[in-house]
Amino acid sequence: MGIAGTSGFLAQESTQSCALDANRVSGIRRVQRMDKEEGRISFDAYAMLIARTASSRSTCCHRNQGAVLIRDRRVLSTGYNGSPSGMPHCIDAGYCRKDNGLACMAEGLHGDYNAIASAARECISTNGTTIYCVYSPCRSCCNLLKPAGIVCVK
């Protein structure tokens, strides 16, 4: 198991490389990939579709981030970006605070962050998991992935 890479996070080596970079995490192209042996979409495409579906719940006007945590081909939790509980949502206000040069209310609650928080709330360990994200995780979220035990980002 090696941890290194351009972003300071490289997942555990498996049959596929899981280096954190924009080309591998952006799964939009991969959703179309079919598993020829099984005659259905690949598991990676399936997991990415779950992340895309989670992103449709986003309350941010700028970016709909979705994420899903998987271990042993099982969904552990999902997350999407939005404002903290009890705070106004961008979509409810009809604009994002970033449009006015202010900090976005959802700044600290990204989809990947919320997937980890959701698992923690339910006492589900994230150790040894893979996270599928619609967009590449930001630097702050990348810093959260390794201590949470997440070994692969797709």
mmCIF file of N, CA, C and O in Angstrom, residues 58-149:
data_model
loop_
_atom_site.group_PDB
_atom_site.id
_atom_site.type_symbol
_atom_site.label_atom_id
_atom_site.label_comp_id
_atom_site.label_asym_id
_atom_site.label_seq_id
_atom_site.Cartn_x
_atom_site.Cartn_y
_atom_site.Cartn_z
ATOM 1 N N SER A 58 -28.593 18.452 -4.406
ATOM 2 C CA SER A 58 -27.801 19.608 -3.998
ATOM 3 C C SER A 58 -28.654 20.870 -3.937
ATOM 4 O O SER A 58 -29.554 21.064 -4.745
ATOM 5 N N THR A 59 -28.338 21.716 -2.965
ATOM 6 C CA THR A 59 -29.062 22.984 -2.831
ATOM 7 C C THR A 59 -28.172 24.166 -3.210
ATOM 8 O O THR A 59 -28.507 25.311 -2.926
ATOM 9 N N CYS A 60 -27.034 23.891 -3.850
ATOM 10 C CA CYS A 60 -26.104 24.939 -4.273
ATOM 11 C C CYS A 60 -26.415 25.352 -5.708
ATOM 12 O O CYS A 60 -26.676 24.510 -6.555
ATOM 13 N N CYS A 61 -26.384 26.642 -5.972
ATOM 14 C CA CYS A 61 -26.650 27.153 -7.319
ATOM 15 C C CYS A 61 -25.448 26.998 -8.247
ATOM 16 O O CYS A 61 -25.604 27.061 -9.457
ATOM 17 N N HIS A 62 -24.242 26.835 -7.698
ATOM 18 C CA HIS A 62 -23.034 26.806 -8.526
ATOM 19 C C HIS A 62 -22.630 25.412 -8.977
ATOM 20 O O HIS A 62 -22.237 25.223 -10.115
ATOM 21 N N ARG A 63 -22.666 24.459 -8.105
ATOM 22 C CA ARG A 63 -22.177 23.122 -8.447
ATOM 23 C C ARG A 63 -22.960 22.080 -7.676
ATOM 24 O O ARG A 63 -23.173 22.207 -6.486
ATOM 25 N N ASN A 64 -23.380 21.052 -8.382
ATOM 26 C CA ASN A 64 -24.109 19.952 -7.762
ATOM 27 C C ASN A 64 -23.154 18.785 -7.537
ATOM 28 O O ASN A 64 -23.015 17.920 -8.381
ATOM 29 N N GLN A 65 -22.494 18.779 -6.383
ATOM 30 C CA GLN A 65 -21.562 17.705 -6.050
ATOM 31 C C GLN A 65 -22.317 16.583 -5.367
ATOM 32 O O GLN A 65 -23.156 16.820 -4.505
ATOM 33 N N GLY A 66 -22.032 15.376 -5.775
ATOM 34 C CA GLY A 66 -22.589 14.198 -5.132
ATOM 35 C C GLY A 66 -21.474 13.214 -4.866
ATOM 36 O O GLY A 66 -20.468 13.196 -5.577
ATOM 37 N N ALA A 67 -21.646 12.391 -3.836
ATOM 38 C CA ALA A 67 -20.629 11.408 -3.488
ATOM 39 C C ALA A 67 -21.290 10.187 -2.872
ATOM 40 O O ALA A 67 -22.364 10.283 -2.281
ATOM 41 N N VAL A 68 -20.633 9.060 -3.042
ATOM 42 C CA VAL A 68 -21.106 7.822 -2.430
ATOM 43 C C VAL A 68 -19.894 7.059 -1.909
ATOM 44 O O VAL A 68 -18.855 6.999 -2.557
ATOM 45 N N LEU A 69 -20.020 6.540 -0.690
ATOM 46 C CA LEU A 69 -18.977 5.726 -0.070
ATOM 47 C C LEU A 69 -19.313 4.256 -0.265
ATOM 48 O O LEU A 69 -20.430 3.826 0.048
ATOM 49 N N ILE A 70 -18.351 3.500 -0.778
ATOM 50 C CA ILE A 70 -18.544 2.087 -1.093
ATOM 51 C C ILE A 70 -17.452 1.266 -0.407
ATOM 52 O O ILE A 70 -16.289 1.655 -0.411
ATOM 53 N N ARG A 71 -17.850 0.130 0.147
ATOM 54 C CA ARG A 71 -16.872 -0.851 0.635
ATOM 55 C C ARG A 71 -17.408 -2.236 0.281
ATOM 56 O O ARG A 71 -18.578 -2.530 0.540
ATOM 57 N N ASP A 72 -16.564 -3.033 -0.310
ATOM 58 C CA ASP A 72 -16.941 -4.392 -0.709
ATOM 59 C C ASP A 72 -18.208 -4.403 -1.569
ATOM 60 O O ASP A 72 -19.106 -5.215 -1.369
ATOM 61 N N ARG A 73 -18.260 -3.446 -2.492
ATOM 62 C CA ARG A 73 -19.381 -3.318 -3.434
ATOM 63 C C ARG A 73 -20.724 -3.059 -2.742
ATOM 64 O O ARG A 73 -21.784 -3.383 -3.264
ATOM 65 N N ARG A 74 -20.667 -2.450 -1.566
ATOM 66 C CA ARG A 74 -21.879 -2.082 -0.808
ATOM 67 C C ARG A 74 -21.882 -0.580 -0.575
ATOM 68 O O ARG A 74 -20.869 -0.001 -0.204
ATOM 69 N N VAL A 75 -23.040 0.035 -0.759
ATOM 70 C CA VAL A 75 -23.194 1.466 -0.503
ATOM 71 C C VAL A 75 -23.296 1.679 1.002
ATOM 72 O O VAL A 75 -24.157 1.085 1.660
ATOM 73 N N LEU A 76 -22.399 2.518 1.531
ATOM 74 C CA LEU A 76 -22.418 2.814 2.961
ATOM 75 C C LEU A 76 -23.140 4.123 3.257
ATOM 76 O O LEU A 76 -23.878 4.225 4.229
ATOM 77 N N SER A 77 -22.899 5.142 2.434
ATOM 78 C CA SER A 77 -23.574 6.427 2.619
ATOM 79 C C SER A 77 -23.433 7.264 1.354
ATOM 80 O O SER A 77 -22.594 6.989 0.504
ATOM 81 N N THR A 78 -24.272 8.266 1.266
ATOM 82 C CA THR A 78 -24.222 9.218 0.158
ATOM 83 C C THR A 78 -24.201 10.631 0.729
ATOM 84 O O THR A 78 -24.543 10.840 1.891
ATOM 85 N N GLY A 79 -23.821 11.586 -0.096
ATOM 86 C CA GLY A 79 -23.822 12.978 0.328
ATOM 87 C C GLY A 79 -23.910 13.902 -0.863
ATOM 88 O O GLY A 79 -23.593 13.518 -1.988
ATOM 89 N N TYR A 80 -24.388 15.102 -0.618
ATOM 90 C CA TYR A 80 -24.459 16.146 -1.640
ATOM 91 C C TYR A 80 -24.190 17.474 -0.967
ATOM 92 O O TYR A 80 -24.297 17.594 0.253
ATOM 93 N N ASN A 81 -23.821 18.480 -1.752
ATOM 94 C CA ASN A 81 -23.472 19.759 -1.137
ATOM 95 C C ASN A 81 -24.722 20.588 -0.866
ATOM 96 O O ASN A 81 -25.708 20.524 -1.586
ATOM 97 N N GLY A 82 -24.634 21.341 0.215
ATOM 98 C CA GLY A 82 -25.740 22.187 0.613
ATOM 99 C C GLY A 82 -25.415 22.920 1.904
ATOM 100 O O GLY A 82 -24.380 22.698 2.523
ATOM 101 N N SER A 83 -26.308 23.784 2.286
ATOM 102 C CA SER A 83 -26.123 24.586 3.496
ATOM 103 C C SER A 83 -26.266 23.736 4.747
ATOM 104 O O SER A 83 -26.949 22.718 4.732
ATOM 105 N N PRO A 84 -25.651 24.156 5.836
ATOM 106 C CA PRO A 84 -25.839 23.439 7.099
ATOM 107 C C PRO A 84 -27.306 23.461 7.519
ATOM 108 O O PRO A 84 -28.056 24.371 7.143
ATOM 109 N N SER A 85 -27.716 22.482 8.287
ATOM 110 C CA SER A 85 -29.096 22.420 8.777
ATOM 111 C C SER A 85 -29.474 23.729 9.457
ATOM 112 O O SER A 85 -28.688 24.280 10.242
ATOM 113 N N GLY A 86 -30.647 24.226 9.148
ATOM 114 C CA GLY A 86 -31.142 25.446 9.762
ATOM 115 C C GLY A 86 -30.701 26.730 9.076
ATOM 116 O O GLY A 86 -31.170 27.807 9.413
ATOM 117 N N MET A 87 -29.795 26.628 8.112
ATOM 118 C CA MET A 87 -29.319 27.800 7.363
ATOM 119 C C MET A 87 -30.083 27.881 6.040
ATOM 120 O O MET A 87 -30.542 26.871 5.531
ATOM 121 N N PRO A 88 -30.220 29.094 5.490
ATOM 122 C CA PRO A 88 -30.925 29.212 4.215
ATOM 123 C C PRO A 88 -30.138 28.541 3.084
ATOM 124 O O PRO A 88 -28.916 28.572 3.061
ATOM 125 N N HIS A 89 -30.865 27.926 2.189
ATOM 126 C CA HIS A 89 -30.259 27.278 1.027
ATOM 127 C C HIS A 89 -30.218 28.258 -0.136
ATOM 128 O O HIS A 89 -31.105 29.097 -0.291
ATOM 129 N N CYS A 90 -29.184 28.129 -0.951
ATOM 130 C CA CYS A 90 -29.045 29.002 -2.129
ATOM 131 C C CYS A 90 -30.283 28.925 -3.019
ATOM 132 O O CYS A 90 -30.776 29.935 -3.496
ATOM 133 N N ILE A 91 -30.769 27.702 -3.254
ATOM 134 C CA ILE A 91 -31.906 27.569 -4.170
ATOM 135 C C ILE A 91 -33.172 28.186 -3.592
ATOM 136 O O ILE A 91 -34.033 28.641 -4.333
ATOM 137 N N ASP A 92 -33.290 28.223 -2.266
ATOM 138 C CA ASP A 92 -34.454 28.860 -1.637
ATOM 139 C C ASP A 92 -34.369 30.379 -1.757
ATOM 140 O O ASP A 92 -35.374 31.054 -1.961
ATOM 141 N N ALA A 93 -33.147 30.904 -1.629
ATOM 142 C CA ALA A 93 -32.942 32.349 -1.738
ATOM 143 C C ALA A 93 -32.999 32.798 -3.197
ATOM 144 O O ALA A 93 -33.229 33.965 -3.485
ATOM 145 N N GLY A 94 -32.746 31.869 -4.118
ATOM 146 C CA GLY A 94 -32.776 32.208 -5.537
ATOM 147 C C GLY A 94 -31.448 32.733 -6.068
ATOM 148 O O GLY A 94 -31.339 33.115 -7.219
ATOM 149 N N TYR A 95 -30.444 32.768 -5.234
ATOM 150 C CA TYR A 95 -29.114 33.208 -5.652
ATOM 151 C C TYR A 95 -28.092 32.611 -4.698
ATOM 152 O O TYR A 95 -28.440 32.144 -3.617
ATOM 153 N N CYS A 96 -26.850 32.643 -5.120
ATOM 154 C CA CYS A 96 -25.763 32.178 -4.258
ATOM 155 C C CYS A 96 -25.037 33.395 -3.709
ATOM 156 O O CYS A 96 -24.832 34.374 -4.424
ATOM 157 N N ARG A 97 -24.618 33.312 -2.466
ATOM 158 C CA ARG A 97 -23.885 34.419 -1.851
ATOM 159 C C ARG A 97 -22.592 34.703 -2.601
ATOM 160 O O ARG A 97 -22.105 35.813 -2.577
ATOM 161 N N LYS A 98 -22.031 33.706 -3.290
ATOM 162 C CA LYS A 98 -20.816 33.918 -4.073
ATOM 163 C C LYS A 98 -21.055 34.943 -5.178
ATOM 164 O O LYS A 98 -20.144 35.632 -5.595
ATOM 165 N N ASP A 99 -22.301 35.022 -5.664
ATOM 166 C CA ASP A 99 -22.628 35.996 -6.710
ATOM 167 C C ASP A 99 -22.436 37.425 -6.222
ATOM 168 O O ASP A 99 -22.225 38.330 -7.011
ATOM 169 N N ASN A 100 -22.527 37.631 -4.911
ATOM 170 C CA ASN A 100 -22.373 38.959 -4.324
ATOM 171 C C ASN A 100 -21.010 39.144 -3.660
ATOM 172 O O ASN A 100 -20.821 40.049 -2.865
ATOM 173 N N GLY A 101 -20.074 38.241 -3.947
ATOM 174 C CA GLY A 101 -18.733 38.353 -3.386
ATOM 175 C C GLY A 101 -18.621 37.891 -1.942
ATOM 176 O O GLY A 101 -17.611 38.134 -1.296
ATOM 177 N N LEU A 102 -19.645 37.238 -1.412
ATOM 178 C CA LEU A 102 -19.634 36.745 -0.036
ATOM 179 C C LEU A 102 -19.324 35.254 -0.015
ATOM 180 O O LEU A 102 -19.390 34.579 -1.042
ATOM 181 N N ALA A 103 -19.027 34.727 1.132
ATOM 182 C CA ALA A 103 -18.782 33.293 1.267
ATOM 183 C C ALA A 103 -20.081 32.535 1.070
ATOM 184 O O ALA A 103 -21.141 32.957 1.544
ATOM 185 N N CYS A 104 -19.994 31.445 0.365
ATOM 186 C CA CYS A 104 -21.156 30.596 0.124
ATOM 187 C C CYS A 104 -21.545 29.898 1.427
ATOM 188 O O CYS A 104 -20.682 29.455 2.181
ATOM 189 N N MET A 105 -22.826 29.786 1.685
ATOM 190 C CA MET A 105 -23.300 29.126 2.901
ATOM 191 C C MET A 105 -22.922 27.646 2.911
ATOM 192 O O MET A 105 -22.737 27.056 3.948
ATOM 193 N N ALA A 106 -22.809 27.042 1.731
ATOM 194 C CA ALA A 106 -22.511 25.613 1.637
ATOM 195 C C ALA A 106 -21.016 25.338 1.550
ATOM 196 O O ALA A 106 -20.608 24.217 1.337
ATOM 197 N N GLU A 107 -20.192 26.351 1.711
ATOM 198 C CA GLU A 107 -18.748 26.220 1.509
ATOM 199 C C GLU A 107 -18.140 25.039 2.257
ATOM 200 O O GLU A 107 -17.336 24.313 1.712
ATOM 201 N N GLY A 108 -18.509 24.831 3.498
ATOM 202 C CA GLY A 108 -17.898 23.763 4.282
ATOM 203 C C GLY A 108 -18.626 22.440 4.207
ATOM 204 O O GLY A 108 -18.195 21.472 4.796
ATOM 205 N N LEU A 109 -19.732 22.376 3.500
ATOM 206 C CA LEU A 109 -20.520 21.149 3.463
ATOM 207 C C LEU A 109 -20.612 20.617 2.045
ATOM 208 O O LEU A 109 -21.638 20.690 1.396
ATOM 209 N N HIS A 110 -19.517 20.086 1.575
ATOM 210 C CA HIS A 110 -19.464 19.518 0.235
ATOM 211 C C HIS A 110 -20.036 18.106 0.251
ATOM 212 O O HIS A 110 -20.190 17.501 1.315
ATOM 213 N N GLY A 111 -20.333 17.596 -0.917
ATOM 214 C CA GLY A 111 -20.937 16.269 -1.018
ATOM 215 C C GLY A 111 -20.091 15.174 -0.403
ATOM 216 O O GLY A 111 -20.604 14.299 0.308
ATOM 217 N N ASP A 112 -18.778 15.217 -0.649
ATOM 218 C CA ASP A 112 -17.896 14.197 -0.096
ATOM 219 C C ASP A 112 -17.825 14.318 1.428
ATOM 220 O O ASP A 112 -17.856 13.325 2.150
ATOM 221 N N TYR A 113 -17.770 15.543 1.924
ATOM 222 C CA TYR A 113 -17.790 15.801 3.367
ATOM 223 C C TYR A 113 -19.086 15.245 3.976
ATOM 224 O O TYR A 113 -19.070 14.577 5.010
ATOM 225 N N ASN A 114 -20.211 15.518 3.331
ATOM 226 C CA ASN A 114 -21.500 15.066 3.850
ATOM 227 C C ASN A 114 -21.645 13.547 3.817
ATOM 228 O O ASN A 114 -22.302 12.968 4.685
ATOM 229 N N ALA A 115 -21.043 12.884 2.833
ATOM 230 C CA ALA A 115 -21.081 11.416 2.789
ATOM 231 C C ALA A 115 -20.344 10.839 3.998
ATOM 232 O O ALA A 115 -20.811 9.890 4.638
ATOM 233 N N ILE A 116 -19.193 11.421 4.330
ATOM 234 C CA ILE A 116 -18.423 10.977 5.495
ATOM 235 C C ILE A 116 -19.187 11.292 6.783
ATOM 236 O O ILE A 116 -19.288 10.455 7.681
ATOM 237 N N ALA A 117 -19.753 12.488 6.869
ATOM 238 C CA ALA A 117 -20.516 12.876 8.063
ATOM 239 C C ALA A 117 -21.746 11.990 8.247
ATOM 240 O O ALA A 117 -22.086 11.610 9.373
ATOM 241 N N SER A 118 -22.398 11.645 7.155
ATOM 242 C CA SER A 118 -23.571 10.774 7.222
ATOM 243 C C SER A 118 -23.201 9.396 7.761
ATOM 244 O O SER A 118 -23.909 8.831 8.594
ATOM 245 N N ALA A 119 -22.077 8.864 7.299
ATOM 246 C CA ALA A 119 -21.611 7.572 7.810
ATOM 247 C C ALA A 119 -21.285 7.684 9.299
ATOM 248 O O ALA A 119 -21.657 6.809 10.093
ATOM 249 N N ALA A 120 -20.617 8.757 9.694
ATOM 250 C CA ALA A 120 -20.257 8.953 11.105
ATOM 251 C C ALA A 120 -21.495 9.048 11.988
ATOM 252 O O ALA A 120 -21.525 8.483 13.089
ATOM 253 N N ARG A 121 -22.520 9.765 11.514
ATOM 254 C CA ARG A 121 -23.761 9.907 12.275
ATOM 255 C C ARG A 121 -24.399 8.553 12.567
ATOM 256 O O ARG A 121 -25.051 8.365 13.591
ATOM 257 N N GLU A 122 -24.235 7.604 11.647
ATOM 258 C CA GLU A 122 -24.834 6.277 11.799
ATOM 259 C C GLU A 122 -23.841 5.250 12.358
ATOM 260 O O GLU A 122 -24.126 4.057 12.333
ATOM 261 N N CYS A 123 -22.667 5.737 12.824
ATOM 262 C CA CYS A 123 -21.608 4.878 13.382
ATOM 263 C C CYS A 123 -21.124 3.835 12.374
ATOM 264 O O CYS A 123 -20.859 2.687 12.719
ATOM 265 N N ILE A 124 -21.012 4.232 11.112
ATOM 266 C CA ILE A 124 -20.504 3.357 10.057
ATOM 267 C C ILE A 124 -19.059 3.745 9.797
ATOM 268 O O ILE A 124 -18.765 4.894 9.482
ATOM 269 N N SER A 125 -18.165 2.781 9.922
ATOM 270 C CA SER A 125 -16.753 3.030 9.682
ATOM 271 C C SER A 125 -16.501 3.305 8.201
ATOM 272 O O SER A 125 -17.055 2.631 7.336
ATOM 273 N N THR A 126 -15.678 4.303 7.918
ATOM 274 C CA THR A 126 -15.296 4.603 6.536
ATOM 275 C C THR A 126 -13.922 4.026 6.209
ATOM 276 O O THR A 126 -13.405 4.247 5.119
ATOM 277 N N ASN A 127 -13.352 3.291 7.122
ATOM 278 C CA ASN A 127 -12.030 2.715 6.917
ATOM 279 C C ASN A 127 -12.057 1.698 5.775
ATOM 280 O O ASN A 127 -12.907 0.808 5.752
ATOM 281 N N GLY A 128 -11.161 1.864 4.808
ATOM 282 C CA GLY A 128 -11.062 0.942 3.686
ATOM 283 C C GLY A 128 -12.083 1.158 2.592
ATOM 284 O O GLY A 128 -12.289 0.279 1.759
ATOM 285 N N THR A 129 -12.708 2.323 2.562
ATOM 286 C CA THR A 129 -13.745 2.582 1.563
ATOM 287 C C THR A 129 -13.199 3.275 0.317
ATOM 288 O O THR A 129 -12.105 3.821 0.317
ATOM 289 N N THR A 130 -14.018 3.243 -0.720
ATOM 290 C CA THR A 130 -13.792 4.000 -1.946
ATOM 291 C C THR A 130 -14.880 5.049 -2.013
ATOM 292 O O THR A 130 -16.039 4.757 -1.707
ATOM 293 N N ILE A 131 -14.511 6.270 -2.388
ATOM 294 C CA ILE A 131 -15.506 7.324 -2.556
ATOM 295 C C ILE A 131 -15.599 7.668 -4.032
ATOM 296 O O ILE A 131 -14.594 7.848 -4.709
ATOM 297 N N TYR A 132 -16.804 7.679 -4.535
ATOM 298 C CA TYR A 132 -17.085 8.085 -5.906
ATOM 299 C C TYR A 132 -17.659 9.487 -5.834
ATOM 300 O O TYR A 132 -18.637 9.714 -5.114
ATOM 301 N N CYS A 133 -17.054 10.429 -6.561
ATOM 302 C CA CYS A 133 -17.468 11.829 -6.544
ATOM 303 C C CYS A 133 -17.754 12.298 -7.957
ATOM 304 O O CYS A 133 -17.022 11.952 -8.889
ATOM 305 N N VAL A 134 -18.776 13.116 -8.099
ATOM 306 C CA VAL A 134 -19.107 13.685 -9.410
ATOM 307 C C VAL A 134 -17.981 14.609 -9.872
ATOM 308 O O VAL A 134 -17.581 14.580 -11.027
ATOM 309 N N TYR A 135 -17.468 15.442 -8.964
ATOM 310 C CA TYR A 135 -16.354 16.340 -9.259
ATOM 311 C C TYR A 135 -15.183 15.982 -8.359
ATOM 312 O O TYR A 135 -15.365 15.401 -7.292
ATOM 313 N N SER A 136 -13.998 16.376 -8.754
ATOM 314 C CA SER A 136 -12.819 16.144 -7.922
ATOM 315 C C SER A 136 -13.003 16.819 -6.570
ATOM 316 O O SER A 136 -13.452 17.958 -6.508
ATOM 317 N N PRO A 137 -12.652 16.137 -5.491
ATOM 318 C CA PRO A 137 -12.748 16.763 -4.173
ATOM 319 C C PRO A 137 -11.809 17.980 -4.075
ATOM 320 O O PRO A 137 -10.735 17.982 -4.664
ATOM 321 N N CYS A 138 -12.243 18.990 -3.349
ATOM 322 C CA CYS A 138 -11.398 20.167 -3.120
ATOM 323 C C CYS A 138 -10.259 19.793 -2.166
ATOM 324 O O CYS A 138 -10.249 18.701 -1.586
ATOM 325 N N ARG A 139 -9.329 20.688 -1.987
ATOM 326 C CA ARG A 139 -8.172 20.415 -1.121
ATOM 327 C C ARG A 139 -8.615 20.100 0.316
ATOM 328 O O ARG A 139 -8.099 19.168 0.944
ATOM 329 N N SER A 140 -9.559 20.839 0.851
ATOM 330 C CA SER A 140 -10.012 20.583 2.230
ATOM 331 C C SER A 140 -10.630 19.195 2.361
ATOM 332 O O SER A 140 -10.375 18.495 3.340
ATOM 333 N N CYS A 141 -11.422 18.807 1.383
ATOM 334 C CA CYS A 141 -12.037 17.484 1.436
ATOM 335 C C CYS A 141 -10.992 16.391 1.243
ATOM 336 O O CYS A 141 -11.078 15.338 1.871
ATOM 337 N N CYS A 142 -9.994 16.631 0.391
ATOM 338 C CA CYS A 142 -8.894 15.668 0.234
ATOM 339 C C CYS A 142 -8.176 15.459 1.550
ATOM 340 O O CYS A 142 -7.799 14.330 1.888
ATOM 341 N N ASN A 143 -8.008 16.531 2.305
ATOM 342 C CA ASN A 143 -7.351 16.424 3.610
ATOM 343 C C ASN A 143 -8.181 15.617 4.599
ATOM 344 O O ASN A 143 -7.655 15.086 5.570
ATOM 345 N N LEU A 144 -9.472 15.520 4.373
ATOM 346 C CA LEU A 144 -10.366 14.758 5.243
ATOM 347 C C LEU A 144 -10.401 13.280 4.855
ATOM 348 O O LEU A 144 -10.622 12.422 5.705
ATOM 349 N N LEU A 145 -10.165 12.961 3.586
ATOM 350 C CA LEU A 145 -10.313 11.593 3.096
ATOM 351 C C LEU A 145 -9.335 10.612 3.733
ATOM 352 O O LEU A 145 -9.727 9.537 4.172
ATOM 353 N N LYS A 146 -8.071 10.967 3.786
ATOM 354 C CA LYS A 146 -7.061 10.043 4.304
ATOM 355 C C LYS A 146 -7.292 9.706 5.776
ATOM 356 O O LYS A 146 -7.315 8.526 6.136
ATOM 357 N N PRO A 147 -7.497 10.695 6.670
ATOM 358 C CA PRO A 147 -7.752 10.347 8.072
ATOM 359 C C PRO A 147 -9.060 9.564 8.267
ATOM 360 O O PRO A 147 -9.192 8.831 9.247
ATOM 361 N N ALA A 148 -10.006 9.720 7.340
ATOM 362 C CA ALA A 148 -11.269 8.975 7.438
ATOM 363 C C ALA A 148 -11.104 7.529 7.003
ATOM 364 O O ALA A 148 -12.041 6.742 7.121
ATOM 365 N N GLY A 149 -9.916 7.194 6.479
ATOM 366 C CA GLY A 149 -9.666 5.811 6.084
ATOM 367 C C GLY A 149 -10.071 5.497 4.658
ATOM 368 O O GLY A 149 -10.093 4.329 4.263
#
